XYZ file of C-alpha atoms in Angstrom:
693
model
C 2.285 18.193 -24.995
C 3.346 18.120 -21.367
C 0.711 18.491 -18.716
C 0.923 21.846 -17.091
C 1.361 20.507 -13.266
C 0.690 22.529 -10.226
C 3.500 23.321 -7.740
C 4.590 20.716 -5.170
C 2.762 22.110 -2.436
C -0.681 21.591 -4.340
C 0.083 17.946 -5.032
C -1.104 14.841 -2.912
C -0.420 11.600 -3.112
C -3.040 9.384 -1.043
C -4.653 6.113 -0.843
C -7.930 4.663 0.122
C -7.452 1.997 2.485
C -9.841 -0.144 4.691
C -11.212 -3.673 5.577
C -13.051 -5.423 2.654
C -16.740 -4.148 2.246
C -16.046 -0.965 4.080
C -16.909 1.084 0.911
C -13.349 2.160 -0.534
C -14.341 1.623 -4.129
C -17.761 3.298 -3.764
C -15.893 6.173 -2.041
C -13.180 6.368 -5.131
C -16.145 6.417 -7.641
C -17.815 9.528 -6.097
C -14.258 11.195 -5.921
C -14.002 10.464 -9.596
C -17.367 12.130 -10.136
C -16.825 15.052 -8.132
C -13.476 16.123 -9.470
C -14.931 15.893 -12.718
C -12.899 12.755 -13.897
C -16.157 10.599 -14.822
C -19.620 11.886 -15.786
C -21.493 9.089 -14.125
C -20.905 7.206 -10.911
C -19.961 3.595 -11.040
C -21.239 0.979 -8.778
C -19.689 -2.041 -7.353
C -22.652 -4.243 -7.676
C -23.293 -3.504 -11.075
C -19.737 -4.116 -12.174
C -19.104 -0.722 -13.882
C -16.554 0.787 -11.519
C -13.549 2.701 -13.153
C -11.157 1.490 -10.539
C -12.521 -2.321 -10.344
C -11.522 -2.758 -14.022
C -10.398 -6.348 -14.018
C -13.071 -9.082 -14.959
C -12.189 -10.926 -11.688
C -12.858 -7.689 -9.936
C -16.141 -6.940 -11.231
C -17.334 -10.651 -11.060
C -16.408 -10.638 -7.397
C -17.275 -7.284 -6.485
C -14.048 -6.686 -4.686
C -10.800 -4.902 -5.332
C -7.685 -7.186 -6.207
C -5.109 -4.640 -7.777
C -4.217 -1.308 -6.375
C -5.482 1.296 -9.281
C -3.778 4.620 -9.695
C -6.008 7.834 -10.470
C -4.875 11.377 -11.144
C -7.800 14.032 -10.415
C -7.925 17.522 -9.408
C -9.757 19.279 -6.561
C -9.749 23.037 -5.692
C -6.593 23.600 -7.888
C -4.609 20.655 -6.455
C -3.631 17.861 -8.125
C -4.531 14.333 -6.103
C -2.645 11.018 -7.195
C -5.185 8.523 -5.564
C -4.682 4.816 -5.097
C -7.660 2.535 -4.412
C -6.473 -0.454 -2.446
C -7.723 -3.885 -2.125
C -9.394 -4.769 1.133
C -9.031 -8.416 1.074
C -6.019 -9.969 3.275
C -4.925 -12.212 0.518
C -3.914 -9.117 -1.509
C -2.211 -7.095 1.200
C 1.012 -6.977 -0.725
C -0.895 -4.375 -2.732
C -1.651 -2.454 0.286
C 1.941 -2.455 1.342
C 3.521 -1.224 -1.781
C 1.060 1.437 -2.192
C 1.716 2.716 1.402
C 5.400 2.721 0.740
C 5.175 5.448 -1.947
C 2.217 7.548 -0.635
C 2.417 10.524 1.695
C -1.234 10.360 3.180
C -4.323 7.992 3.521
C -7.801 8.047 3.929
C -9.000 4.962 6.198
C -12.683 4.252 5.598
C -14.519 2.269 8.291
C -18.099 0.680 8.412
C -20.199 2.600 10.642
C -21.838 -0.465 11.901
C -18.964 -2.918 12.354
C -16.256 -0.008 13.174
C -12.841 -1.440 13.417
C -12.341 -4.995 11.603
C -9.480 -7.191 11.462
C -7.940 -5.988 8.122
C -8.627 -2.354 9.523
C -6.090 -3.097 11.901
C -3.685 -4.585 9.725
C -3.717 -1.540 7.267
C -3.532 0.885 10.060
C -0.312 -1.024 11.192
C 1.017 -0.946 7.904
C 0.494 2.697 7.737
C 2.242 3.287 11.162
C 5.305 1.370 9.640
C 5.714 3.975 6.739
C 4.567 6.799 8.984
C 1.625 7.853 6.692
C -0.511 10.612 8.152
C -4.370 9.376 7.791
C -7.839 10.948 7.793
C -10.506 8.571 9.059
C -14.141 8.591 6.996
C -16.855 6.755 8.996
C -18.935 5.428 6.001
C -22.240 3.746 5.709
C -23.876 6.059 8.299
C -27.404 5.321 6.486
C -27.090 1.541 7.734
C -29.316 0.045 10.462
C -26.962 -0.253 13.514
C -24.704 2.580 12.457
C -23.056 4.004 15.429
C -20.729 6.995 14.869
C -19.404 7.493 18.619
C -18.850 3.487 19.086
C -16.675 3.491 15.735
C -14.563 6.529 17.178
C -14.074 4.774 20.405
C -13.085 1.748 18.643
C -10.419 3.551 16.365
C -9.066 5.052 19.831
C -8.827 1.751 21.667
C -8.019 -0.645 18.919
C -5.979 0.864 16.699
C -4.256 3.212 19.658
C -5.057 6.331 17.543
C -6.106 9.624 18.405
C -9.126 10.690 16.355
C -10.393 14.117 16.341
C -13.866 14.654 15.529
C -14.448 17.330 12.732
C -18.087 16.389 11.944
C -21.087 15.353 13.919
C -23.483 13.152 11.948
C -27.258 14.669 11.736
C -29.476 11.887 12.269
C -28.605 8.058 11.909
C -29.694 4.910 9.871
C -32.378 5.861 7.442
C -32.782 9.391 8.984
C -28.947 10.451 8.080
C -29.144 13.601 6.483
C -25.858 15.385 6.872
C -23.101 16.670 9.096
C -22.300 19.696 11.423
C -18.942 20.887 10.546
C -17.230 21.749 13.884
C -14.822 24.258 12.405
C -17.282 26.392 10.539
C -19.910 25.726 13.105
C -22.443 24.781 10.165
C -24.734 22.048 9.012
C -23.752 20.439 5.484
C -26.663 18.437 3.740
C -26.663 17.492 0.033
C -29.530 19.350 -1.954
C -29.610 16.699 -4.880
C -29.772 13.061 -5.390
C -26.337 12.701 -6.833
C -24.626 14.764 -3.826
C -23.134 17.163 -6.191
C -24.454 20.154 -4.402
C -23.641 21.145 -0.690
C -26.195 22.948 1.212
C -24.942 25.075 4.614
C -27.336 25.965 7.222
C -27.310 26.654 10.686
C -26.671 24.229 13.284
C -29.899 22.789 14.402
C -31.351 23.849 17.723
C -31.363 20.644 19.231
C -27.699 19.847 18.553
C -26.337 23.367 19.490
C -25.025 22.478 22.777
C -23.571 19.184 21.755
C -21.764 20.751 18.761
C -20.357 23.470 20.922
C -19.166 20.939 23.491
C -17.642 18.964 20.698
C -15.728 22.035 19.204
C -14.388 22.755 22.700
C -13.041 19.102 22.896
C -11.586 19.540 19.236
C -9.659 22.608 20.043
C -8.594 21.281 23.205
C -7.227 18.068 21.867
C -5.485 19.857 18.738
C -3.892 22.417 21.388
C -2.419 19.557 23.134
C -0.479 18.596 20.218
C 0.222 22.131 18.505
C 2.240 24.951 20.399
C 0.443 27.627 18.620
C -2.928 26.837 19.314
C -1.685 25.898 23.095
C -0.628 29.463 23.468
C -4.023 30.680 22.434
C -5.778 28.077 24.642
C -4.009 28.827 27.410
C -4.735 32.524 27.041
C -8.323 31.499 26.793
C -8.242 33.064 23.187
C -10.676 31.325 20.617
C -8.756 30.441 17.683
C -10.216 31.586 14.184
C -11.255 28.977 11.676
C -7.898 29.680 9.735
C -5.888 29.206 12.837
C -7.946 26.112 13.833
C -7.238 24.454 10.563
C -3.545 25.278 10.502
C -3.163 23.421 13.847
C -5.091 20.446 12.636
C -2.726 20.325 9.676
C 0.424 20.337 11.488
C -1.000 18.053 14.146
C -1.960 15.372 11.380
C 1.185 15.488 9.301
C 3.188 15.249 12.728
C 0.922 11.912 12.890
C -0.463 13.022 16.386
C -3.996 13.304 15.432
C -6.406 11.692 13.030
C -9.153 13.922 11.802
C -12.437 11.906 11.541
C -15.346 12.465 8.997
C -18.721 10.897 8.561
C -21.245 10.219 5.678
C -22.422 7.592 3.393
C -20.706 7.032 0.090
C -23.420 4.830 -1.337
C -26.225 7.754 -1.068
C -23.594 10.395 -2.149
C -23.091 12.255 1.208
C -19.964 13.252 2.691
C -17.259 13.097 0.162
C -16.675 16.502 -0.777
C -15.813 17.405 2.993
C -13.221 14.479 2.944
C -11.591 15.660 -0.236
C -11.396 19.295 1.333
C -9.848 17.447 4.214
C -7.379 15.648 1.996
C -6.182 19.118 0.757
C -6.406 21.055 4.013
C -4.742 18.328 6.263
C -2.705 15.867 4.540
C 0.752 16.602 3.531
C 2.256 17.548 -0.009
C 5.562 15.778 -0.944
C 7.082 19.015 0.597
C 5.774 18.427 3.958
C 7.380 14.908 4.363
C 10.909 14.472 5.564
C 13.782 13.953 2.697
C 13.831 10.181 1.446
C 16.914 8.570 2.919
C 18.781 5.910 0.854
C 22.353 4.631 0.592
C 25.032 5.059 -1.784
C 25.514 1.637 -3.977
C 29.290 2.374 -4.215
C 30.214 2.679 -0.397
C 26.905 2.157 1.716
C 27.039 5.808 2.831
C 23.730 7.474 3.801
C 22.234 9.653 0.997
C 19.290 12.461 1.474
C 17.265 13.625 -1.178
C 14.600 16.259 -0.946
C 11.829 16.804 -3.336
C 13.270 18.939 -5.742
C 12.738 19.050 -9.857
C 16.368 20.303 -10.278
C 18.085 17.468 -8.158
C 19.422 14.173 -9.126
C 16.830 11.728 -10.131
C 15.582 9.085 -7.405
C 12.455 7.252 -7.893
C 11.127 3.682 -6.782
C 9.143 1.542 -8.944
C 6.494 0.079 -6.556
C 4.216 -2.157 -9.299
C 4.577 -3.955 -12.173
C 1.625 -4.567 -14.526
C 1.526 -6.715 -17.645
C -1.117 -4.601 -19.567
C -2.784 -6.745 -22.539
C -2.629 -3.527 -24.815
C 0.309 -1.703 -24.298
C 2.774 -4.265 -22.599
C 5.015 -4.161 -19.338
C 3.670 -1.094 -17.091
C 5.988 -0.157 -14.389
C 4.753 2.430 -11.861
C 7.034 4.623 -9.917
C 7.207 7.512 -7.547
C 9.693 10.273 -8.241
C 11.150 11.589 -4.833
C 13.670 13.986 -6.414
C 14.562 15.382 -10.191
C 12.522 14.068 -13.146
C 11.724 11.289 -15.474
C 11.687 12.024 -18.999
C 10.257 10.086 -21.923
C 13.079 8.448 -24.027
C 15.763 9.223 -21.070
C 18.426 6.736 -20.003
C 18.245 5.874 -16.324
C 20.255 4.075 -14.072
C 18.728 0.908 -12.173
C 20.825 1.211 -9.129
C 19.532 -1.984 -7.399
C 20.895 -3.993 -10.248
C 23.445 -2.170 -11.533
C 22.167 -1.894 -15.092
C 21.111 1.139 -17.534
C 17.466 1.356 -18.571
C 15.789 3.491 -21.087
C 12.461 5.241 -20.218
C 9.841 4.682 -23.028
C 6.684 6.317 -22.968
C 5.770 8.097 -19.877
C 1.944 7.689 -18.792
C -0.470 9.309 -16.102
C -2.790 6.850 -15.259
C -6.639 6.926 -14.890
C -7.219 3.435 -13.554
C -7.453 1.518 -16.961
C -7.172 4.800 -19.054
C -4.192 6.516 -19.672
C -2.728 9.766 -20.837
C 0.912 10.288 -22.277
C 3.206 13.102 -20.936
C 6.652 14.342 -21.609
C 8.119 14.078 -18.054
C 7.090 13.467 -14.608
C 8.708 15.601 -11.808
C 9.569 15.462 -8.096
C 6.806 14.256 -5.788
C 4.612 12.627 -8.508
C 3.447 9.045 -9.340
C 3.143 7.863 -12.774
C 4.009 4.720 -14.967
C 6.685 3.899 -17.836
C 6.662 1.417 -20.499
C 10.271 0.235 -21.710
C 11.764 -1.024 -18.630
C 12.548 -4.648 -19.402
C 14.929 -5.533 -16.219
C 13.441 -3.499 -13.474
C 11.086 -5.061 -10.836
C 8.801 -4.157 -7.827
C 11.075 -2.374 -5.119
C 13.970 -1.247 -7.068
C 15.513 2.302 -7.585
C 15.869 4.420 -10.585
C 18.540 7.101 -10.312
C 21.057 9.490 -11.695
C 24.126 7.269 -12.834
C 26.529 9.927 -11.720
C 24.708 10.478 -8.394
C 23.414 7.036 -7.605
C 21.392 6.172 -4.595
C 19.531 3.027 -3.425
C 16.231 3.585 -1.934
C 14.580 1.156 0.895
C 13.165 -1.823 -0.966
C 9.652 -3.168 -0.094
C 9.521 -6.111 2.200
C 6.592 -8.485 1.388
C 5.312 -11.432 3.444
C 5.983 -15.312 2.476
C 2.972 -17.167 0.902
C 1.384 -19.641 2.931
C -0.660 -21.716 0.209
C 0.364 -23.687 -2.691
C -1.293 -25.529 -5.819
C -0.013 -27.835 -8.416
C -0.386 -26.722 -11.832
C -0.026 -29.279 -14.850
C -0.458 -27.948 -18.614
C -2.688 -30.084 -20.532
C -0.629 -30.047 -23.854
C 2.822 -29.278 -24.937
C 1.841 -25.761 -26.558
C 0.229 -25.217 -23.122
C 3.409 -25.804 -21.357
C 4.879 -22.778 -23.420
C 2.132 -20.808 -22.549
C 2.247 -21.478 -18.951
C 5.770 -20.577 -18.797
C 5.026 -17.262 -20.171
C 1.871 -16.591 -18.266
C 3.589 -17.583 -14.606
C 6.606 -15.334 -15.421
C 4.489 -12.292 -16.097
C 2.217 -12.898 -13.046
C 5.394 -13.315 -10.714
C 6.612 -10.320 -12.162
C 3.343 -8.191 -11.267
C 2.788 -9.846 -7.686
C 5.866 -10.331 -5.174
C 3.883 -12.487 -3.072
C 3.221 -15.057 -5.890
C 5.673 -17.692 -6.078
C 6.822 -20.544 -8.623
C 8.836 -23.518 -8.270
C 9.293 -26.997 -10.008
C 8.809 -29.925 -7.872
C 11.909 -32.104 -8.098
C 10.268 -35.379 -7.176
C 6.915 -35.021 -9.325
C 8.132 -32.792 -11.949
C 4.974 -30.538 -11.291
C 5.000 -26.751 -11.316
C 4.119 -25.447 -7.877
C 2.582 -22.138 -7.496
C 2.359 -20.415 -4.022
C 0.313 -17.287 -3.006
C -1.235 -15.688 0.226
C -4.734 -17.451 0.447
C -7.459 -19.413 -1.524
C -8.916 -16.539 -3.167
C -5.153 -14.930 -4.096
C -4.534 -18.330 -5.946
C -7.965 -18.574 -7.437
C -7.603 -15.245 -9.077
C -4.073 -15.879 -10.520
C -5.209 -19.110 -11.870
C -8.245 -17.620 -13.468
C -6.096 -15.112 -15.009
C -3.552 -17.459 -16.157
C -6.467 -19.325 -18.147
C -8.390 -16.418 -19.418
C -5.642 -13.560 -19.932
C -2.915 -16.121 -21.330
C -5.321 -18.899 -22.442
C -3.377 -21.795 -20.651
C -5.483 -24.909 -20.589
C -4.324 -26.836 -17.197
C -5.123 -29.306 -14.753
C -5.130 -27.404 -10.943
C -4.406 -29.633 -8.161
C -5.989 -29.093 -4.524
C -4.764 -26.377 -2.171
C -1.921 -27.128 -0.091
C -0.366 -25.479 2.987
C 3.142 -24.045 2.704
C 4.609 -25.708 5.359
C 8.275 -24.840 6.724
C 10.803 -26.741 8.390
C 13.365 -25.483 11.331
C 15.450 -26.878 13.999
C 15.030 -27.496 17.730
C 18.578 -27.509 18.841
C 22.219 -26.138 18.459
C 24.871 -28.161 16.598
C 28.313 -26.739 17.721
C 30.265 -28.508 14.760
C 29.431 -29.460 11.230
C 32.283 -30.824 9.086
C 31.992 -31.409 5.524
C 34.669 -32.179 2.902
C 33.807 -32.446 -0.654
C 36.836 -34.117 -2.381
C 36.658 -35.594 -5.954
C 39.305 -36.729 -8.333
C 38.420 -37.969 -11.609
C 41.754 -37.356 -13.833
C 42.852 -33.857 -14.299
C 41.877 -31.119 -12.037
C 39.943 -32.371 -9.047
C 37.436 -30.600 -6.786
C 38.488 -29.683 -3.128
C 36.497 -27.857 -0.327
C 36.308 -28.295 3.418
C 33.932 -26.136 5.646
C 33.075 -26.330 9.504
C 29.894 -24.770 10.321
C 27.996 -24.047 13.577
C 23.988 -24.287 13.713
C 21.514 -22.588 15.860
C 17.601 -22.208 15.895
C 17.103 -18.565 14.720
C 14.492 -16.264 15.882
C 11.014 -16.647 14.543
C 10.679 -15.170 11.208
C 14.501 -14.481 10.714
C 14.640 -16.890 7.695
C 18.328 -18.191 6.968
C 21.025 -15.957 8.655
C 24.580 -16.728 7.639
C 27.671 -15.198 9.335
C 31.480 -15.826 8.422
C 33.875 -15.799 11.388
C 36.763 -17.194 9.152
C 40.077 -15.875 10.556
C 43.652 -16.020 8.968
C 42.551 -17.036 5.410
C 41.932 -20.563 6.116
C 39.237 -20.299 3.442
C 39.862 -17.301 0.962
C 37.654 -14.633 0.765
C 36.312 -15.551 -2.786
C 34.885 -18.788 -1.613
C 33.075 -17.377 1.352
C 29.998 -16.067 -0.885
C 29.852 -19.798 -2.610
C 29.608 -21.425 0.803
C 26.580 -19.282 1.570
C 25.319 -19.774 -1.584
C 25.177 -23.701 -1.338
C 23.737 -23.218 2.261
C 20.754 -21.179 1.045
C 20.192 -23.286 -1.904
C 20.186 -26.343 0.494
C 17.721 -24.654 2.512
C 15.069 -24.689 -0.177
C 14.373 -28.368 0.585
C 14.346 -29.654 3.947
C 15.110 -33.241 5.515
C 11.704 -34.054 6.877
C 9.361 -33.703 3.971
C 11.356 -31.261 1.692
C 9.637 -28.101 2.678
C 12.055 -24.928 2.929
C 13.999 -24.582 5.947
C 13.811 -21.400 7.902
C 14.705 -19.821 11.246
C 18.315 -21.108 11.280
C 21.471 -18.985 12.307
C 24.649 -20.618 10.222
C 28.045 -19.566 11.233
C 31.157 -20.443 9.125
C 34.099 -20.642 11.342
C 36.743 -22.993 10.036
C 37.779 -25.060 7.052
C 40.613 -25.531 4.449
C 41.198 -25.193 0.610
C 43.612 -26.524 -1.992
C 45.619 -24.230 -4.071
C 44.947 -26.173 -7.324
C 41.620 -28.100 -6.797
C 39.322 -25.721 -4.737
C 36.882 -23.804 -6.640
C 33.427 -21.714 -6.161
C 31.528 -24.730 -7.234
C 33.287 -27.293 -4.825
C 32.586 -24.567 -1.707
C 29.339 -24.339 -3.077
C 28.591 -28.172 -2.849
C 30.510 -28.334 0.373
C 28.453 -25.638 2.058
C 25.056 -27.495 0.641
C 26.211 -30.737 2.053
C 27.020 -29.469 5.231
C 23.772 -27.758 6.144
C 21.879 -30.818 5.312
C 23.784 -32.776 7.487
C 23.521 -30.311 10.228
C 19.822 -30.069 9.982
C 19.540 -33.758 10.144
C 21.641 -33.683 13.543
C 19.781 -30.538 14.894
C 16.390 -32.144 15.737
C 14.344 -31.146 12.368
C 10.783 -29.707 13.226
C 7.742 -28.926 10.991
C 6.044 -25.585 11.110
C 2.787 -24.428 9.867
C 1.289 -20.959 9.093
C -1.386 -19.931 11.942
C -4.033 -17.780 10.614
C -5.648 -15.057 12.937
C -9.270 -15.630 12.540
C -12.277 -13.466 13.478
C -15.882 -14.960 13.045
C -19.084 -13.032 13.354
C -22.134 -15.028 13.990
C -25.601 -14.489 15.766
C -25.476 -15.298 19.315
C -27.701 -18.434 19.036
C -24.897 -20.125 17.093
C -22.053 -19.283 19.293
C -21.876 -22.831 20.991
C -21.895 -24.684 17.501
C -19.188 -22.353 16.123
C -16.945 -22.776 19.326
C -17.174 -26.427 19.043
C -16.275 -26.473 15.263
C -13.429 -24.121 15.958
C -12.201 -26.335 18.811
C -12.226 -29.329 16.554
C -10.108 -27.613 13.951
C -7.264 -27.153 16.624
C -8.151 -23.405 17.259
C -6.892 -21.487 20.157
C -9.787 -18.937 21.296
C -8.541 -15.637 22.234
C -11.652 -13.731 23.172
C -15.231 -12.886 22.213
C -16.813 -9.562 21.988
C -20.386 -8.236 21.403
C -21.265 -6.961 18.080
C -24.635 -4.785 17.092
C -27.804 -6.602 16.218
C -27.248 -9.469 18.789
C -24.050 -10.628 17.074
C -21.006 -11.956 18.692
C -17.353 -11.650 17.455
C -15.092 -14.682 18.041
C -11.162 -14.215 17.932
C -9.153 -17.246 17.244
C -5.871 -18.473 15.970
C -6.255 -21.467 14.009
C -3.685 -23.534 11.737
C -4.419 -22.788 7.876
C -4.489 -26.509 7.332
C -7.577 -26.578 9.369
C -9.364 -23.799 7.585
C -9.956 -25.287 4.179
C -13.486 -25.428 3.264
C -14.489 -23.504 6.615
C -16.756 -21.052 4.560
C -19.063 -23.658 3.457
C -19.281 -25.210 6.994
C -19.947 -21.854 8.407
C -22.729 -20.679 5.991
C -24.390 -24.086 6.736
C -24.183 -24.031 10.605
C -25.318 -20.156 10.584
C -28.047 -20.540 7.757
C -25.586 -18.069 5.899
C -25.602 -15.370 8.459
C -22.022 -16.128 9.768
C -19.043 -14.311 8.319
C -15.452 -14.672 8.787
C -11.995 -12.975 7.880
C -8.614 -14.343 8.456
C -5.043 -13.242 8.027
C -1.545 -14.890 8.683
C -0.393 -14.472 12.162
C 2.881 -16.718 12.638
C 4.410 -19.772 11.954
C 4.394 -22.434 14.813
C 5.575 -26.215 15.482
C 3.427 -28.825 14.238
C 1.909 -31.326 16.821
C 3.990 -34.849 16.493
C 0.939 -36.619 15.445
C -0.151 -34.062 12.616
C 3.543 -33.741 11.445
C 3.740 -37.803 11.258
C 0.779 -37.670 8.833
C 2.160 -34.643 6.757
C 5.405 -36.135 6.298
C 3.909 -39.605 5.482
C 1.625 -37.707 2.925
C 4.649 -36.377 1.391
C 6.574 -39.736 0.925
């Protein structure tokens, strides 16, 4: 029986995003409770939350995988995704934001804007996602609402608009003044289910009136209808003000700000109201733009059930009970159970199996999912993250999802022959789920090398491999994922591949030009062949040969990156030339060229923030300097703490957590995320190359 869905204007696709430990999962648990999805409130510390359902999540008290939930509030359907806060799982945030229409960004009222807050904010900027802000943990010692709002403005370059003023702070926090209705909201029971509305306290009246004027003025600057009222000195009605805030929020001109404490069950319902009132429905966002796979022409699709199908798969999960689940967002048309669809990214037909609406780890089967909605399906055997499903007669390819490259690797060796087979299955399924997880075989040692975004990322994947797939294996020490590149241009690299061994021979002749590319550009290949000196059908094999060869560098066997290759001359033989011959010639020419272009070793540099009590500053700065850190700046934090910003090579950060704990008696914390690749100093490079020999 198909569920009765509300009209599109009453659907919200939103994500909860934040720095680790800001309280995302705690907020989500309250949302589930207040919307009637659960009948008890789960707690992260107790390991009984709905969205953190994996064993690894409950043990560590962190979110690892984005969990999708459907809930109802005020006759609206909310598809909500609770995303991880730890930088190692940033891909989960990225792919969630790609398919969401709005976001709630949670901030810790003590810490304000933290490093990962900046990262997720930039990711949301990239996809133009409108956001509300929720300043959480107002009950904690050191909570500072105004400071947090100031940091949102300064560090994120945002335009925060305060819709609530906190009443009390720290242990005395009791509620908030609603600046639209000009009423105080408190919560009349321990579980926070009942809101109590009262007059604004007399001692806050002046402050509240001033804040409301600031609110109207700020919104009027972004909204013509309110500006007209403001210029005529007319006070807007509550409805007019709400409408103006909604238009400005959807236009990404402002970010409404709420406050509360999710753990103490205060402040969540107003945020839910804000999601309904101010964040966009699928009808409020611009039509999705894709391309026609046959001719490359731009194609536009509006959110309409009756239109041709266009949907994006944003997540693959290997569910131990039901099998391979593909999460998707429908942009136009509908997806029906049992229907045949076209995977336009791969040019293959697929059959939709069961269609499932997700409630974290629970699920409800439905007959169809229509435009603007998010769900999952079983049965897609050859569809992966970032691929498009569409109508075969009206095909479209939607923009895929770009993911960062992994920066850390470990070697994995199965203990028995039986484990070897299980290891292959496990790694395949984990790689399908996680686009930032890479698997390769080391040609020299025969070891399986797995790569990921950080130590925690690999630790979780190895734990899952052993628990879920029962693989017994020896795991090596983490290794840095170095890259290789070049320092100078080589104008001419000529290579002939000629082989005569009786019968038909092999002949290929290529001439390349090689130049250092822009940082982060990877391998770019250009074809400047004129006059057919190399036939068109052999161009792609040359490029394939180049890219295959780039997987193994000449210094220490690390992948080569940031190189521009131009194929501009060569020759062929009518009989002996083949695709294979040109692929081999392309690979040989690339290796020769890299050897002549002053090859250089690159290492991943990490943006690190360390927060320590002031008395340990000297010690910690010295420790960072010994790890080749470049100190960027320092900032005072509440409670006599200092924050240190630095850029440090990843190779120097192994074991830092233990050192920091011992140097600060457990009071120091740090976070890090990938910044960029940089050249390894010559002395260090010699050690790395020698270690690979």
